[in-house]
Amino acid sequence: MSHRIIILPETLTNKIAAGEVVERPSSVIKELIENSLDAGATDISVEISAGGRRLIRVTDNGHGMSRDDALLSLERHATSKIRNEDDLDGILTLGFRGEALPSIASVSRFSLATREPGATEGTEIIVEGGRVRDVRACGMASGTVISVEQIFFNIPARLKFMKSAETEAGHVADVVSQMAVSRPAVAFSCISDGRDVLKVQRSDLQRRLSQVVGKDTSAQLYEVCHDDDNLSVSGFVSGPSLVRSGLQTMYTYINGRYVRDKVVQHAIMHAYRGVIDRGRYPVVALFIELPAGDVDVNVHPTKHEVRFRRQSVVHDFIKGAVEELLSRSPWLINRAASQTSQTSQTSQTSLSYRERIAAAAQASLDMPRRESHLSPASPTLPSAASDRAEPTASLSPATDKGARAAEPDTHFTSGNPDSGEAGYFSSLGIIGQFHSEYILCQSASELVIIDQHAASERVAYQRLKEQFFAGGVESQRSLFPDTVELSFSEVAAASRFHNELAAIGFELEPFGGNTLIISAVPRLISEKNVFNLVRDILADLVRLGTSAAFQNIIDALLSRIACHSVVRGVHTLENRQIGELLKNMDETDFAASCPHGRPVSHVIKLQELEKIFKRT
Ligand code: ADP
Ligand code: MG
């Protein structure tokens, strides 16, 4: 009888488990910091070199381990945090699975040095690829030091998936930031290749946030505090004008554990629905506290997701807490206090909370605008009156409307005297604007409605593309360079893609920690949009590994720049500006694929109107 089945040796099962827990250096850091926090540490320092590939070291001043415990801690399923099945229903510690240390030790050259406060000496254990090589006594301060060298040295496949040192270091700093926000009373430091990346003393949440997300950002956060018997939501959230294009600055915690939970995220986003644009995320640091028995953290080895016993109750509670804050619109009070506000506060009371917030967001955008993205060419102003002539007989049969708008109407001869030279759009007669968002024009046989935002964006996109392929997007140096606060991975992306960013008009220089100096931006960009654009572009780049991949998203990046170069939403235009836009539209290749895929113009034929009014 042959045996097909064997029980795998422990070194191998640990390596398999490591596949789930140890994805990259930052996941090792997460596990080690969790252990330090569980050990009651009040001071945790993280040190990495080469993005954590060469070395990861976490030092804490927690309660340490005895020699026996230290040896046991490296065994699979060895934990001091739960004892029996019942304990699983009320987990108060960050760890409980007893997997991290053996997993990490199985895929690296690992050492653990630890001393309990009362002990005369510490214990040092050296492990290589899961095999204990040495156990010895050592002198050290009380606490624990864990060093992980040459991670994945014995798993070449994993090694291949590691990103550049800068990228990995960015992820590490982001994880330390997430942890640092969760425990303001604990001091944290993070050193990468000998450089201080983050250094925060013990403090309170507000100060901690200002150190981690930056002073400017944290100054725009507002306190949330909601309590009932078994549930509380507290922390800080941003108003509608402080948004990001990624989830990175949504710091959410359940019973002190950082989570990226869908229910929590959905609840927050639901509160902001209609207040911020789709694809934008608020900056939040929210702490949800509930009885340990009401939440199951044993859903995934990384414990980033949880399961709530009363999911909809928790969801609605979080949503309610954020909505309550948003409905008070505290940023309006700040604004009123700091300047004579243009916001129509008189009408605030009659509006719904979403309308009020949207109005506030709009008000914050209503600053002096530059229209310089439209070239100052001499305006072509077809007269609306001259176009009201009798329709010519050249009504073309109904065609696909999108294509119709994209192709110049060669049948039509405008009443505009200049029209011999003019393209399709400039030959149209301007009727005016509808809702300050749409331009209405006419030809003899058509009513043409143009989405002014989409059209301006399309024109800008075309220009950027031409500039890019002619050697680089024109950039404009700032006289007084601004700084922008980002996530650490975004800062890493800025340096990794330095040359590529220069080709699309940006010069971004490191300013220490999570801050960059914006020295130059594409010339088309209006000043007030610079911050959001830089954030968007870097968030896009964080997702990329290499410069080769950059070429694949160049269209998307140029389209982002174009999108930020134009005024969004309601915006009154003078006829002269409309004329310029129409002229620019004629110079734009609308047949090229539009990056947003949105229609720019829509044609309603006279025939269609006549049908509607039953004239035919
Ligand atoms: P878990 O955290 O799930 O219990 P780990 O493998 O991460 O599993 O750690 C195993 C055990 O080692 C922990 O339960 C804890 O008792 C001990 N330990 C790990 N890190 C530390 C530390 N920094 N200080 C004190 N004890 C630690
Ligand atoms: Mg642990």
XYZ file of C-alpha atoms and ligand atoms in Angstrom, residues 31-41 58-60 62-65 69-70 72-75 77-82 93-104 112-114 143-146 303, ligand 1:
77
model
C 3.425 42.488 12.695
C 6.433 43.543 14.760
C 4.910 46.857 15.830
C 1.698 45.054 16.781
C 3.735 42.763 19.004
C 5.506 45.727 20.588
C 2.191 47.443 21.300
C 0.753 44.230 22.748
C 3.837 44.103 24.983
C 2.894 47.522 26.397
C 5.747 49.426 24.751
C 12.121 47.009 15.491
C 13.155 47.955 19.014
C 10.702 48.422 21.846
C 7.834 46.608 26.261
C 7.695 43.835 28.833
C 10.086 41.561 26.953
C 10.220 37.766 27.251
C 9.059 32.287 26.194
C 11.469 33.698 23.647
C 8.517 29.303 22.391
C 7.543 32.486 20.553
C 9.229 31.087 17.454
C 7.053 28.004 17.388
C 0.750 28.723 17.070
C 2.648 29.864 20.129
C 0.990 32.875 21.708
C 0.592 34.476 25.103
C -2.537 36.300 23.976
C -5.288 33.693 24.029
C -4.802 42.359 21.758
C -3.616 43.060 18.226
C -2.125 39.582 17.799
C -3.531 36.196 18.772
C -2.723 33.779 15.959
C 0.831 32.974 17.024
C 2.000 33.019 13.432
C 4.024 36.147 12.799
C 7.376 35.400 14.401
C 7.790 31.851 13.073
C 6.633 32.993 9.628
C 9.057 35.903 9.483
C 15.421 38.185 18.533
C 16.931 39.791 21.615
C 14.718 40.321 24.611
C 12.356 45.265 25.976
C 12.738 43.490 22.680
C 14.806 43.993 19.545
C 13.910 41.981 16.466
C -6.506 41.123 10.228
P 0.880 36.613 18.316
O 1.231 38.049 18.342
O -0.261 36.338 17.445
O 0.709 36.043 19.667
P 3.529 36.284 17.262
O 4.154 35.204 16.491
O 3.493 37.616 16.668
O 2.074 35.824 17.655
O 4.278 36.390 18.649
C 4.338 35.248 19.476
C 4.458 35.644 20.919
O 5.741 36.210 21.151
C 3.493 36.694 21.377
O 2.280 36.092 21.802
C 4.231 37.332 22.535
O 4.008 36.637 23.718
C 5.677 37.179 22.168
N 6.227 38.426 21.617
C 6.398 38.711 20.313
N 6.928 39.924 20.147
C 7.109 40.435 21.374
C 7.621 41.678 21.880
N 8.050 42.659 21.051
N 7.663 41.857 23.225
C 7.227 40.885 24.052
N 6.736 39.715 23.642
C 6.668 39.474 22.326
